[in-house]
């Protein structure tokens, strides 16, 4: 066989996961080769074929997960639109949460931890009787929020934001603690900046479809990306539904894969 040498081979697969996100799979293997070039070429070609098939397999798996998440966001959006359209006949849940105005920061929130969602209304918003009714109305979203988390392990949180700077989020969040830590500005305005409301508005999302962000770092979960969809009622944007997807959980099966050859790796990028 002569002296054995090592050869690095690789394959790059650019896969369209969702309409605006492309993931590059780069799989590389270090294989011991002999002195017979013909045999070596057969070995390399076969390994490259196997790696390509593996990349496509994982891409399809991830695509399936993301499509499921998109569907959850869409269904939740549709139900939210229904709530706002027919709120006069729906009303509040039998057992509603307690809402209070924070004595120091001035925002309106749910101070008591429960297994339901939590709510915060910015202190720049006047909490009228109508706003209080809206807060109670959106408690009806909890069954959809819980289902989205239960059915999609990669989803860390799901939320509603409205034009009046009200946010409802599941699982429950201690907003008072988040404000103290500087993670949330009590004067937040969802209609300005790179918020889910703005990024899904008619200017940024004229098709009014589900949109995905680039990956970014979350203090609690590390790298995540988000999916947003706008809510329109009577032709006007009322708010947006969003989910945050944890990339380490989404790619768990890929990142923990064991390979036949030593020195085999998978790299995933969004560029």
Short mmCIF file of C-alpha atoms in Angstrom, two decimals:
data_model
loop_
_atom_site.label_atom_id
_atom_site.label_comp_id
_atom_site.label_asym_id
_atom_site.label_seq_id
_atom_site.Cartn_x
_atom_site.Cartn_y
_atom_site.Cartn_z
CA UNK A 1 0.00 0.00 0.00
CA UNK A 2 2.97 2.30 0.44
CA UNK A 3 3.07 5.17 2.93
CA UNK A 4 -0.33 6.19 4.30
CA UNK A 5 -1.25 9.83 3.98
CA UNK A 6 -4.10 11.90 5.36
CA UNK A 7 -6.42 13.81 3.12
CA UNK A 8 -8.98 16.42 4.14
CA UNK A 9 -12.13 16.32 2.10
CA UNK A 10 -15.18 18.47 2.50
CA UNK A 11 -18.52 19.34 1.11
CA UNK A 12 -20.51 22.53 1.37
CA UNK A 13 -24.27 22.41 1.11
CA UNK A 14 -26.20 25.67 0.97
CA UNK A 15 -29.72 24.87 2.04
CA UNK A 16 -32.70 27.19 2.07
CA UNK A 17 -34.25 26.46 5.45
CA UNK A 18 -36.94 29.12 5.34
CA UNK A 19 -37.66 31.99 2.93
CA UNK A 20 -35.11 34.41 4.39
CA UNK A 21 -32.62 32.14 6.18
CA UNK A 22 -29.88 30.13 4.51
CA UNK A 23 -27.73 27.73 6.47
CA UNK A 24 -24.40 26.48 5.18
CA UNK A 25 -23.43 22.97 6.19
CA UNK A 26 -19.73 22.32 5.92
CA UNK A 27 -18.79 18.73 6.68
CA UNK A 28 -15.15 17.83 6.59
CA UNK A 29 -13.43 14.49 7.18
CA UNK A 30 -9.79 13.50 7.60
CA UNK A 31 -9.33 10.11 5.97
CA UNK A 32 -6.26 7.90 5.73
CA UNK A 33 -5.44 7.17 2.10
CA UNK A 34 -3.10 4.77 0.39
CA UNK A 35 -0.82 5.24 -2.62
CA UNK A 36 -3.33 4.03 -5.23
CA UNK A 37 -4.82 7.19 -6.72
CA UNK A 38 -7.72 5.36 -8.39
CA UNK A 39 -8.80 3.75 -5.10
CA UNK A 40 -8.28 7.03 -3.28
CA UNK A 41 -10.55 8.87 -5.70
CA UNK A 42 -13.29 6.26 -5.23
CA UNK A 43 -13.00 6.53 -1.43
CA UNK A 44 -13.08 10.32 -1.55
CA UNK A 45 -16.03 10.45 -3.95
CA UNK A 46 -18.02 7.99 -1.82
CA UNK A 47 -17.33 9.87 1.40
CA UNK A 48 -18.28 13.15 -0.22
CA UNK A 49 -21.56 11.62 -1.41
CA UNK A 50 -22.31 10.31 2.09
CA UNK A 51 -21.61 13.69 3.64
CA UNK A 52 -23.79 15.48 1.10
CA UNK A 53 -26.68 13.14 1.83
CA UNK A 54 -26.18 13.68 5.55
CA UNK A 55 -26.24 17.45 5.17
CA UNK A 56 -29.46 17.31 3.15
CA UNK A 57 -31.03 14.95 5.71
CA UNK A 58 -30.33 17.33 8.57
CA UNK A 59 -31.45 20.33 6.53
CA UNK A 60 -34.81 18.66 5.91
CA UNK A 61 -35.15 17.82 9.60
CA UNK A 62 -34.47 21.41 10.65
CA UNK A 63 -36.76 22.75 7.93
CA UNK A 64 -39.55 20.55 9.28
CA UNK A 65 -39.06 21.93 12.80
CA UNK A 66 -39.05 25.53 11.61
CA UNK A 67 -42.14 25.02 9.49
CA UNK A 68 -43.90 23.62 12.56
CA UNK A 69 -42.90 26.73 14.50
CA UNK A 70 -44.10 28.99 11.69
CA UNK A 71 -47.44 27.21 11.76
CA UNK A 72 -47.78 27.72 15.53
CA UNK A 73 -47.07 31.44 15.08
CA UNK A 74 -49.61 31.68 12.26
CA UNK A 75 -52.35 29.88 14.17
CA UNK A 76 -51.73 32.02 17.27
CA UNK A 77 -51.88 35.14 15.11
CA UNK A 78 -55.19 34.03 13.59
CA UNK A 79 -56.70 33.43 17.02
CA UNK A 80 -55.41 36.79 18.29
CA UNK A 81 -57.05 38.50 15.32
CA UNK A 82 -60.28 36.69 16.18
CA UNK A 83 -60.05 37.86 19.81
CA UNK A 84 -59.66 41.50 18.86
CA UNK A 85 -62.29 41.36 16.16
CA UNK A 86 -64.94 39.81 18.40
CA UNK A 87 -63.77 41.02 21.82
CA UNK A 88 -67.20 42.43 22.68
CA UNK A 89 -68.67 38.92 22.82
CA UNK A 90 -65.67 37.00 24.18
CA UNK A 91 -64.87 38.66 27.47
CA UNK A 92 -62.37 37.60 30.11
CA UNK A 93 -61.52 34.19 31.52
CA UNK A 94 -63.36 33.01 34.67
CA UNK A 95 -60.20 33.26 36.79
CA UNK A 96 -58.20 36.28 35.73
CA UNK A 97 -54.73 37.28 36.83
CA UNK A 98 -54.05 40.16 39.20
CA UNK A 99 -52.65 43.31 37.59
CA UNK A 100 -50.95 46.13 39.45
CA UNK A 101 -49.10 49.37 38.77
CA UNK A 102 -45.50 49.11 39.92
CA UNK A 103 -44.99 51.60 42.78
CA UNK A 104 -41.53 52.71 41.63
CA UNK A 105 -41.23 52.18 37.87
CA UNK A 106 -44.84 52.91 36.98
CA UNK A 107 -45.51 50.06 34.55
CA UNK A 108 -48.60 47.88 34.75
CA UNK A 109 -47.88 44.18 35.24
CA UNK A 110 -48.65 40.73 36.68
CA UNK A 111 -46.63 40.53 39.92
CA UNK A 112 -47.64 37.03 40.99
CA UNK A 113 -45.84 34.10 39.41
CA UNK A 114 -48.12 31.51 37.84
CA UNK A 115 -47.91 28.77 35.24
CA UNK A 116 -49.59 31.17 32.80
CA UNK A 117 -48.19 34.08 30.80
CA UNK A 118 -47.11 37.40 32.26
CA UNK A 119 -48.01 40.89 31.07
CA UNK A 120 -46.40 44.30 31.13
CA UNK A 121 -47.68 47.64 29.86
CA UNK A 122 -45.13 50.42 29.42
CA UNK A 123 -45.35 53.40 31.75
CA UNK A 124 -45.67 55.63 28.68
CA UNK A 125 -49.11 54.09 28.08
CA UNK A 126 -52.17 55.37 29.89
CA UNK A 127 -53.84 52.30 31.34
CA UNK A 128 -57.49 53.09 30.75
CA UNK A 129 -60.46 50.86 31.50
CA UNK A 130 -60.31 49.73 27.87
CA UNK A 131 -56.63 48.79 28.22
CA UNK A 132 -57.45 46.77 31.30
CA UNK A 133 -60.15 44.93 29.35
CA UNK A 134 -57.60 44.24 26.60
CA UNK A 135 -55.16 42.83 29.15
CA UNK A 136 -57.85 40.47 30.41
CA UNK A 137 -58.89 39.58 26.87
CA UNK A 138 -55.38 38.47 25.89
CA UNK A 139 -55.28 35.95 28.74
CA UNK A 140 -57.21 33.78 26.28
CA UNK A 141 -53.93 33.32 24.37
CA UNK A 142 -52.40 31.18 27.10
CA UNK A 143 -53.71 27.90 25.68
CA UNK A 144 -52.02 28.68 22.35
CA UNK A 145 -48.84 29.91 24.02
CA UNK A 146 -48.55 26.72 26.09
CA UNK A 147 -49.19 24.50 23.09
CA UNK A 148 -46.45 26.24 21.09
CA UNK A 149 -43.88 25.62 23.83
CA UNK A 150 -45.01 22.05 24.46
CA UNK A 151 -44.98 21.02 20.79
CA UNK A 152 -41.69 22.74 19.88
CA UNK A 153 -38.75 22.08 22.25
CA UNK A 154 -36.58 24.67 20.50
CA UNK A 155 -39.04 27.50 21.29
CA UNK A 156 -37.94 29.30 24.46
CA UNK A 157 -40.72 31.88 24.63
CA UNK A 158 -43.75 33.13 22.75
CA UNK A 159 -45.27 36.59 23.04
CA UNK A 160 -47.73 39.21 21.89
CA UNK A 161 -46.75 42.87 21.51
CA UNK A 162 -49.29 45.57 20.71
CA UNK A 163 -49.16 49.11 19.35
CA UNK A 164 -50.00 50.39 22.85
CA UNK A 165 -46.71 48.95 24.14
CA UNK A 166 -48.33 46.04 25.91
CA UNK A 167 -46.49 42.72 25.99
CA UNK A 168 -47.81 39.32 27.02
CA UNK A 169 -45.21 36.58 27.21
CA UNK A 170 -45.03 32.89 28.10
CA UNK A 171 -43.47 31.38 30.16
CA UNK A 172 -43.97 33.84 33.01
CA UNK A 173 -41.33 36.55 33.36
CA UNK A 174 -40.53 38.62 36.45
CA UNK A 175 -40.70 41.99 34.73
CA UNK A 176 -39.87 43.93 37.91
CA UNK A 177 -36.59 42.03 38.25
CA UNK A 178 -35.88 42.48 34.52
CA UNK A 179 -36.33 46.24 34.86
CA UNK A 180 -34.05 46.33 37.93
CA UNK A 181 -31.35 44.50 35.98
CA UNK A 182 -31.68 46.92 33.07
CA UNK A 183 -32.93 44.22 30.68
CA UNK A 184 -36.18 46.10 30.05
CA UNK A 185 -36.75 49.85 29.91
CA UNK A 186 -40.01 50.62 31.77
CA UNK A 187 -40.58 53.34 29.14
CA UNK A 188 -40.31 50.90 26.25
CA UNK A 189 -42.04 51.79 23.00
CA UNK A 190 -42.73 48.85 20.68
CA UNK A 191 -43.41 51.16 17.74
CA UNK A 192 -39.76 52.30 17.50
CA UNK A 193 -36.47 50.46 17.10
CA UNK A 194 -35.95 46.86 16.01
CA UNK A 195 -38.97 45.50 17.84
CA UNK A 196 -41.22 42.64 16.65
CA UNK A 197 -43.91 45.23 15.95
CA UNK A 198 -41.65 47.35 13.73
CA UNK A 199 -39.89 44.49 11.95
CA UNK A 200 -43.24 42.97 10.98
CA UNK A 201 -44.94 46.24 9.94
CA UNK A 202 -46.08 47.04 6.40
CA UNK A 203 -42.78 48.75 5.55
CA UNK A 204 -40.59 45.82 6.56
CA UNK A 205 -43.06 43.04 5.81
CA UNK A 206 -45.48 44.12 3.06
CA UNK A 207 -46.58 40.53 2.50
CA UNK A 208 -47.73 40.30 6.13
CA UNK A 209 -46.22 36.81 6.37
CA UNK A 210 -44.05 35.10 8.96
CA UNK A 211 -40.54 36.59 8.96
CA UNK A 212 -37.30 35.36 10.55
CA UNK A 213 -34.52 37.40 12.09
CA UNK A 214 -30.82 36.72 11.82
CA UNK A 215 -29.30 34.91 14.78
CA UNK A 216 -28.44 37.04 17.80
CA UNK A 217 -27.38 36.49 21.40
CA UNK A 218 -29.89 36.14 24.22
CA UNK A 219 -28.69 36.67 27.80
CA UNK A 220 -30.41 33.51 29.06
CA UNK A 221 -30.33 31.14 26.07
CA UNK A 222 -27.32 32.21 24.03
CA UNK A 223 -27.67 32.28 20.21
CA UNK A 224 -31.31 32.46 19.13
CA UNK A 225 -33.37 33.64 16.19
CA UNK A 226 -36.94 34.90 16.19
CA UNK A 227 -40.03 34.55 14.04
CA UNK A 228 -42.60 37.37 13.88
CA UNK A 229 -45.95 37.80 12.20
CA UNK A 230 -48.11 40.96 12.26
CA UNK A 231 -51.68 41.17 13.53
CA UNK A 232 -54.06 43.32 11.51
CA UNK A 233 -57.55 44.24 12.67
CA UNK A 234 -59.80 46.16 10.28
CA UNK A 235 -56.84 46.95 8.05
CA UNK A 236 -54.64 48.43 10.80
CA UNK A 237 -51.69 46.78 12.51
CA UNK A 238 -52.70 45.95 16.06
CA UNK A 239 -49.52 44.16 17.07
CA UNK A 240 -47.37 41.12 16.38
CA UNK A 241 -46.88 37.56 17.59
CA UNK A 242 -43.31 36.38 18.08
CA UNK A 243 -41.32 33.34 19.17
CA UNK A 244 -37.67 32.97 20.15
CA UNK A 245 -35.95 29.80 18.93
CA UNK A 246 -32.85 28.49 20.75
CA UNK A 247 -30.29 27.41 18.14
CA UNK A 248 -28.49 24.91 20.37
CA UNK A 249 -31.78 23.06 20.81
CA UNK A 250 -32.76 23.39 17.15
CA UNK A 251 -29.42 21.92 16.01
CA UNK A 252 -29.05 19.45 18.88
CA UNK A 253 -29.24 16.35 16.69
CA UNK A 254 -26.70 17.81 14.28
CA UNK A 255 -24.23 19.03 16.88
CA UNK A 256 -24.19 15.75 18.82
CA UNK A 257 -23.78 13.51 15.78
CA UNK A 258 -20.91 11.00 16.04
CA UNK A 259 -19.03 10.22 12.82
CA UNK A 260 -17.21 7.23 11.42
CA UNK A 261 -13.91 9.06 10.90
CA UNK A 262 -11.90 10.98 13.45
CA UNK A 263 -11.61 14.67 12.77
CA UNK A 264 -15.04 14.97 11.20
CA UNK A 265 -16.95 18.15 11.98
CA UNK A 266 -20.10 20.01 11.01
CA UNK A 267 -20.11 23.79 10.84
CA UNK A 268 -23.39 25.68 10.60
CA UNK A 269 -23.49 29.34 9.66
CA UNK A 270 -26.18 31.77 8.50
CA UNK A 271 -23.95 33.40 5.88
#
